[in-house]
mmCIF file of C-alpha atoms in Angstrom:
data_model
loop_
_atom_site.group_PDB
_atom_site.id
_atom_site.type_symbol
_atom_site.label_atom_id
_atom_site.label_comp_id
_atom_site.label_asym_id
_atom_site.label_seq_id
_atom_site.Cartn_x
_atom_site.Cartn_y
_atom_site.Cartn_z
ATOM 1 C CA UNK A 10 37.843 104.880 66.600
ATOM 2 C CA UNK A 11 36.471 101.217 66.812
ATOM 3 C CA UNK A 12 36.009 99.737 70.136
ATOM 4 C CA UNK A 13 35.411 96.381 71.916
ATOM 5 C CA UNK A 14 34.529 95.808 75.374
ATOM 6 C CA UNK A 15 34.055 92.540 76.835
ATOM 7 C CA UNK A 16 32.880 91.534 80.384
ATOM 8 C CA UNK A 17 33.387 90.444 82.937
ATOM 9 C CA UNK A 18 36.902 91.053 82.943
ATOM 10 C CA UNK A 19 37.654 87.699 85.146
ATOM 11 C CA UNK A 20 35.202 84.502 86.411
ATOM 12 C CA UNK A 21 36.014 82.079 88.610
ATOM 13 C CA UNK A 22 33.330 79.017 88.324
ATOM 14 C CA UNK A 23 33.342 75.384 89.374
ATOM 15 C CA UNK A 24 33.436 72.451 87.031
ATOM 16 C CA UNK A 25 29.458 71.760 85.753
ATOM 17 C CA UNK A 26 28.407 75.659 85.987
ATOM 18 C CA UNK A 27 27.273 77.719 83.106
ATOM 19 C CA UNK A 28 28.683 80.921 81.938
ATOM 20 C CA UNK A 29 27.824 83.638 79.842
ATOM 21 C CA UNK A 30 30.675 85.735 78.512
ATOM 22 C CA UNK A 31 29.832 89.294 76.873
ATOM 23 C CA UNK A 32 31.061 91.226 74.369
ATOM 24 C CA UNK A 33 29.573 94.669 72.973
ATOM 25 C CA UNK A 34 31.508 96.553 70.006
ATOM 26 C CA UNK A 35 31.105 99.551 68.583
ATOM 27 C CA UNK A 36 32.885 99.435 64.796
ATOM 28 C CA UNK A 37 32.535 101.711 61.846
ATOM 29 C CA UNK A 38 32.845 98.503 59.211
ATOM 30 C CA UNK A 39 31.042 95.643 60.950
ATOM 31 C CA UNK A 40 31.787 92.617 58.468
ATOM 32 C CA UNK A 41 31.569 89.742 61.488
ATOM 33 C CA UNK A 42 32.337 89.095 65.361
ATOM 34 C CA UNK A 43 34.855 86.501 66.070
ATOM 35 C CA UNK A 44 35.256 84.745 69.501
ATOM 36 C CA UNK A 45 38.945 83.219 70.375
ATOM 37 C CA UNK A 46 40.227 81.062 73.104
ATOM 38 C CA UNK A 47 43.574 81.968 74.344
ATOM 39 C CA UNK A 48 45.488 79.479 76.477
ATOM 40 C CA UNK A 49 48.905 80.016 76.427
ATOM 41 C CA UNK A 50 49.976 82.324 73.237
ATOM 42 C CA UNK A 51 48.244 81.624 69.961
ATOM 43 C CA UNK A 52 44.285 82.511 70.136
ATOM 44 C CA UNK A 53 42.392 79.769 68.318
ATOM 45 C CA UNK A 54 39.390 80.445 66.970
ATOM 46 C CA UNK A 55 36.002 79.679 67.946
ATOM 47 C CA UNK A 56 33.481 81.411 66.431
ATOM 48 C CA UNK A 57 32.529 83.888 63.352
ATOM 49 C CA UNK A 58 29.253 85.212 63.600
ATOM 50 C CA UNK A 59 27.657 87.734 60.918
ATOM 51 C CA UNK A 60 24.031 87.577 61.051
ATOM 52 C CA UNK A 61 21.900 88.671 63.871
ATOM 53 C CA UNK A 62 19.720 85.821 65.895
ATOM 54 C CA UNK A 63 21.361 82.788 64.172
ATOM 55 C CA UNK A 64 23.122 80.761 67.129
ATOM 56 C CA UNK A 65 26.250 78.906 66.580
ATOM 57 C CA UNK A 66 26.935 75.714 68.283
ATOM 58 C CA UNK A 67 30.269 73.506 68.987
ATOM 59 C CA UNK A 68 29.627 71.074 71.364
ATOM 60 C CA UNK A 69 29.104 72.802 74.879
ATOM 61 C CA UNK A 70 30.091 76.321 73.275
ATOM 62 C CA UNK A 71 27.798 78.290 71.495
ATOM 63 C CA UNK A 72 27.336 82.082 70.556
ATOM 64 C CA UNK A 73 24.779 84.468 69.447
ATOM 65 C CA UNK A 74 25.087 88.052 67.781
ATOM 66 C CA UNK A 75 22.733 90.608 67.687
ATOM 67 C CA UNK A 76 23.632 93.553 65.653
ATOM 68 C CA UNK A 77 20.832 96.005 66.872
ATOM 69 C CA UNK A 78 22.372 96.073 69.985
ATOM 70 C CA UNK A 79 25.909 95.681 69.250
ATOM 71 C CA UNK A 80 26.499 92.677 71.303
ATOM 72 C CA UNK A 81 27.540 89.079 71.339
ATOM 73 C CA UNK A 82 27.603 86.458 74.151
ATOM 74 C CA UNK A 83 29.128 83.220 74.399
ATOM 75 C CA UNK A 84 28.065 80.595 76.639
ATOM 76 C CA UNK A 85 29.770 77.665 77.913
ATOM 77 C CA UNK A 86 27.671 74.936 79.519
ATOM 78 C CA UNK A 87 28.745 72.233 81.978
ATOM 79 C CA UNK A 88 32.343 73.964 82.209
ATOM 80 C CA UNK A 89 35.337 71.762 82.630
ATOM 81 C CA UNK A 90 38.810 72.598 84.176
ATOM 82 C CA UNK A 91 39.953 72.588 80.298
ATOM 83 C CA UNK A 92 37.684 75.665 79.541
ATOM 84 C CA UNK A 93 40.158 77.600 81.746
ATOM 85 C CA UNK A 94 41.502 80.651 79.092
ATOM 86 C CA UNK A 95 41.086 83.848 77.800
ATOM 87 C CA UNK A 96 38.227 84.470 76.017
ATOM 88 C CA UNK A 97 38.827 87.051 73.154
ATOM 89 C CA UNK A 98 36.098 88.645 70.818
ATOM 90 C CA UNK A 99 36.778 90.573 67.730
ATOM 91 C CA UNK A 100 35.166 93.048 65.366
ATOM 92 C CA UNK A 101 36.142 95.688 62.957
ATOM 93 C CA UNK A 102 38.533 96.313 60.324
ATOM 94 C CA UNK A 103 41.749 94.604 60.919
ATOM 95 C CA UNK A 104 40.099 93.146 64.272
ATOM 96 C CA UNK A 105 39.904 95.316 66.931
ATOM 97 C CA UNK A 106 40.011 93.046 69.994
ATOM 98 C CA UNK A 107 38.293 93.204 73.851
ATOM 99 C CA UNK A 108 40.287 92.980 76.610
ATOM 100 C CA UNK A 109 39.592 89.380 77.240
ATOM 101 C CA UNK A 110 37.122 87.718 79.954
ATOM 102 C CA UNK A 111 39.847 85.149 82.053
ATOM 103 C CA UNK A 112 37.769 81.839 83.273
ATOM 104 C CA UNK A 113 38.947 79.735 85.830
ATOM 105 C CA UNK A 114 37.138 76.603 86.252
ATOM 106 C CA UNK A 115 37.830 74.958 89.404
ATOM 107 C CA UNK A 116 37.572 71.070 89.967
ATOM 108 C CA UNK B 18 53.229 74.740 56.497
ATOM 109 C CA UNK B 19 50.574 73.501 58.372
ATOM 110 C CA UNK B 20 50.129 76.380 60.915
ATOM 111 C CA UNK B 21 51.419 79.871 61.270
ATOM 112 C CA UNK B 22 54.936 79.420 62.827
ATOM 113 C CA UNK B 23 56.683 82.779 64.882
ATOM 114 C CA UNK B 24 60.391 82.647 65.654
ATOM 115 C CA UNK B 25 61.987 83.140 68.062
ATOM 116 C CA UNK B 26 59.411 81.847 70.731
ATOM 117 C CA UNK B 27 61.147 84.132 73.142
ATOM 118 C CA UNK B 28 63.332 87.036 72.893
ATOM 119 C CA UNK B 29 65.440 89.157 75.823
ATOM 120 C CA UNK B 30 66.626 92.438 74.218
ATOM 121 C CA UNK B 31 68.837 95.193 75.833
ATOM 122 C CA UNK B 32 67.114 98.464 75.754
ATOM 123 C CA UNK B 33 68.538 100.359 72.873
ATOM 124 C CA UNK B 34 68.849 97.066 70.711
ATOM 125 C CA UNK B 35 67.154 95.939 67.238
ATOM 126 C CA UNK B 36 65.223 92.676 67.125
ATOM 127 C CA UNK B 37 63.643 91.052 64.506
ATOM 128 C CA UNK B 38 60.801 88.971 64.693
ATOM 129 C CA UNK B 39 59.720 86.319 62.165
ATOM 130 C CA UNK B 40 56.175 84.967 60.919
ATOM 131 C CA UNK B 41 55.519 81.963 58.591
ATOM 132 C CA UNK B 42 52.256 81.794 57.512
ATOM 133 C CA UNK B 43 49.901 79.230 56.279
ATOM 134 C CA UNK B 44 51.292 78.510 52.475
ATOM 135 C CA UNK B 45 49.588 80.050 50.307
ATOM 136 C CA UNK B 46 47.552 82.597 52.594
ATOM 137 C CA UNK B 47 46.959 86.112 50.996
ATOM 138 C CA UNK B 48 46.389 88.267 54.436
ATOM 139 C CA UNK B 49 48.696 88.262 57.150
ATOM 140 C CA UNK B 50 48.624 90.682 60.039
ATOM 141 C CA UNK B 51 50.730 91.555 63.180
ATOM 142 C CA UNK B 52 49.297 92.295 66.599
ATOM 143 C CA UNK B 53 51.022 93.238 69.857
ATOM 144 C CA UNK B 54 49.643 92.041 72.849
ATOM 145 C CA UNK B 55 50.606 93.636 76.275
ATOM 146 C CA UNK B 56 50.280 91.389 79.570
ATOM 147 C CA UNK B 57 46.532 91.118 80.413
ATOM 148 C CA UNK B 58 45.360 92.748 77.563
ATOM 149 C CA UNK B 59 43.673 91.689 74.413
ATOM 150 C CA UNK B 60 45.579 91.741 71.052
ATOM 151 C CA UNK B 61 45.753 94.863 69.071
ATOM 152 C CA UNK B 62 46.605 95.597 65.587
ATOM 153 C CA UNK B 63 50.168 96.694 64.554
ATOM 154 C CA UNK B 64 49.681 96.223 60.508
ATOM 155 C CA UNK B 65 48.349 94.220 57.648
ATOM 156 C CA UNK B 66 49.858 92.691 54.315
ATOM 157 C CA UNK B 67 47.908 91.533 51.603
ATOM 158 C CA UNK B 68 50.271 89.980 49.680
ATOM 159 C CA UNK B 69 53.784 91.494 49.701
ATOM 160 C CA UNK B 70 51.697 95.034 49.679
ATOM 161 C CA UNK B 71 51.574 96.745 53.160
ATOM 162 C CA UNK B 72 48.130 98.178 52.983
ATOM 163 C CA UNK B 73 47.668 99.224 56.548
ATOM 164 C CA UNK B 74 50.233 100.433 59.073
ATOM 165 C CA UNK B 75 48.317 102.644 60.979
ATOM 166 C CA UNK B 76 48.694 100.666 64.396
ATOM 167 C CA UNK B 77 52.637 100.543 64.284
ATOM 168 C CA UNK B 78 53.237 103.040 67.637
ATOM 169 C CA UNK B 79 56.259 104.582 66.177
ATOM 170 C CA UNK B 80 58.353 105.045 63.413
ATOM 171 C CA UNK B 81 60.958 102.659 65.252
ATOM 172 C CA UNK B 82 58.459 99.788 64.334
ATOM 173 C CA UNK B 83 58.795 98.478 60.587
ATOM 174 C CA UNK B 84 57.462 95.200 58.752
ATOM 175 C CA UNK B 85 57.935 93.825 55.436
ATOM 176 C CA UNK B 86 56.774 90.889 53.303
ATOM 177 C CA UNK B 87 59.071 91.089 50.244
ATOM 178 C CA UNK B 88 57.833 88.128 48.498
ATOM 179 C CA UNK B 89 54.036 87.807 50.019
ATOM 180 C CA UNK B 90 55.018 84.933 52.157
ATOM 181 C CA UNK B 91 57.169 85.338 55.027
ATOM 182 C CA UNK B 92 57.319 88.272 57.281
ATOM 183 C CA UNK B 93 59.503 90.285 59.424
ATOM 184 C CA UNK B 94 58.720 92.692 62.155
ATOM 185 C CA UNK B 95 61.481 94.886 63.231
ATOM 186 C CA UNK B 96 61.943 97.122 66.012
ATOM 187 C CA UNK B 97 64.612 99.177 66.327
ATOM 188 C CA UNK B 98 66.062 101.032 69.547
ATOM 189 C CA UNK B 99 63.933 98.879 71.869
ATOM 190 C CA UNK B 100 62.151 100.353 74.921
ATOM 191 C CA UNK B 101 60.899 98.784 78.040
ATOM 192 C CA UNK B 102 57.413 99.674 76.657
ATOM 193 C CA UNK B 103 57.995 97.288 73.494
ATOM 194 C CA UNK B 104 58.146 94.642 75.734
ATOM 195 C CA UNK B 105 54.481 92.526 74.514
ATOM 196 C CA UNK B 106 53.899 89.150 72.811
ATOM 197 C CA UNK B 107 53.734 89.785 69.199
ATOM 198 C CA UNK B 108 51.341 87.992 67.438
ATOM 199 C CA UNK B 109 51.010 86.807 63.411
ATOM 200 C CA UNK B 110 47.946 85.714 61.860
ATOM 201 C CA UNK B 111 47.006 84.903 58.339
ATOM 202 C CA UNK B 112 43.817 84.485 56.347
ATOM 203 C CA UNK B 113 43.507 82.628 53.169
ATOM 204 C CA UNK B 114 41.496 85.687 50.926
ATOM 205 C CA UNK B 115 42.352 89.257 51.160
ATOM 206 C CA UNK B 116 40.349 92.671 51.357
ATOM 207 C CA UNK B 117 36.796 92.321 52.900
ATOM 208 C CA UNK B 118 36.679 88.536 52.455
ATOM 209 C CA UNK B 119 39.065 87.824 54.584
ATOM 210 C CA UNK B 120 37.019 88.539 57.642
ATOM 211 C CA UNK B 121 34.777 85.670 56.593
ATOM 212 C CA UNK B 122 37.322 83.029 57.103
ATOM 213 C CA UNK B 123 38.577 84.296 60.361
ATOM 214 C CA UNK B 124 42.253 84.449 61.046
ATOM 215 C CA UNK B 125 45.027 81.808 62.225
ATOM 216 C CA UNK B 126 47.237 82.639 64.578
ATOM 217 C CA UNK B 127 50.970 81.629 65.322
ATOM 218 C CA UNK B 128 52.044 80.758 68.888
ATOM 219 C CA UNK B 129 53.600 84.735 69.209
ATOM 220 C CA UNK B 130 57.132 85.613 70.090
ATOM 221 C CA UNK B 131 57.721 87.165 73.539
ATOM 222 C CA UNK B 132 59.786 90.055 73.421
ATOM 223 C CA UNK B 133 61.137 91.031 77.116
ATOM 224 C CA UNK B 134 63.145 94.722 76.735
ATOM 225 C CA UNK B 135 65.425 94.949 79.929
#
């Protein structure tokens, strides 16, 4: 059975802090790992990672995949209150999601 | 359409009632997925369509759940004889390609339908 685990479950930081969110996976048919941000209802796409060691970057967000150790991290630098959300990662057939990391950024 | 549209946004059903949830994917998208997201948890896969064909329904929790996509565009998720444990947000997602290639393009999610069974 495919399994995706995220840590920490929740995180409270202050504006300007840097955070690292973790995602480990065990899936039978790996093609890609995806990160999503969920603020209200619709998860919005952040990154798709298919190759190890290649960092993907978008503004203050970046992510990298380690296919040997079966994990990915999502970094957010200089956090802002607008970064407050649940961050989801997913992998495997039909996308198995982790439980998410709830990030709260305080002013 | 510009995005994935789901309706209704909210649905309150009495236990035992049947409900139908609608998903309008992005026009031309081949793949369509349904997920169930309980409060405080990540989405869980329910079923997958490639055009009108339902290729995977392994995530449907019981035979009370039924999904269709008869013309390969709009999809309906039907839940018969709703139970309290069916209360969740039901998310629909679509992808422009089918099969293995769908993973390469990511999925666009709708805003979901929040179902509350009382």
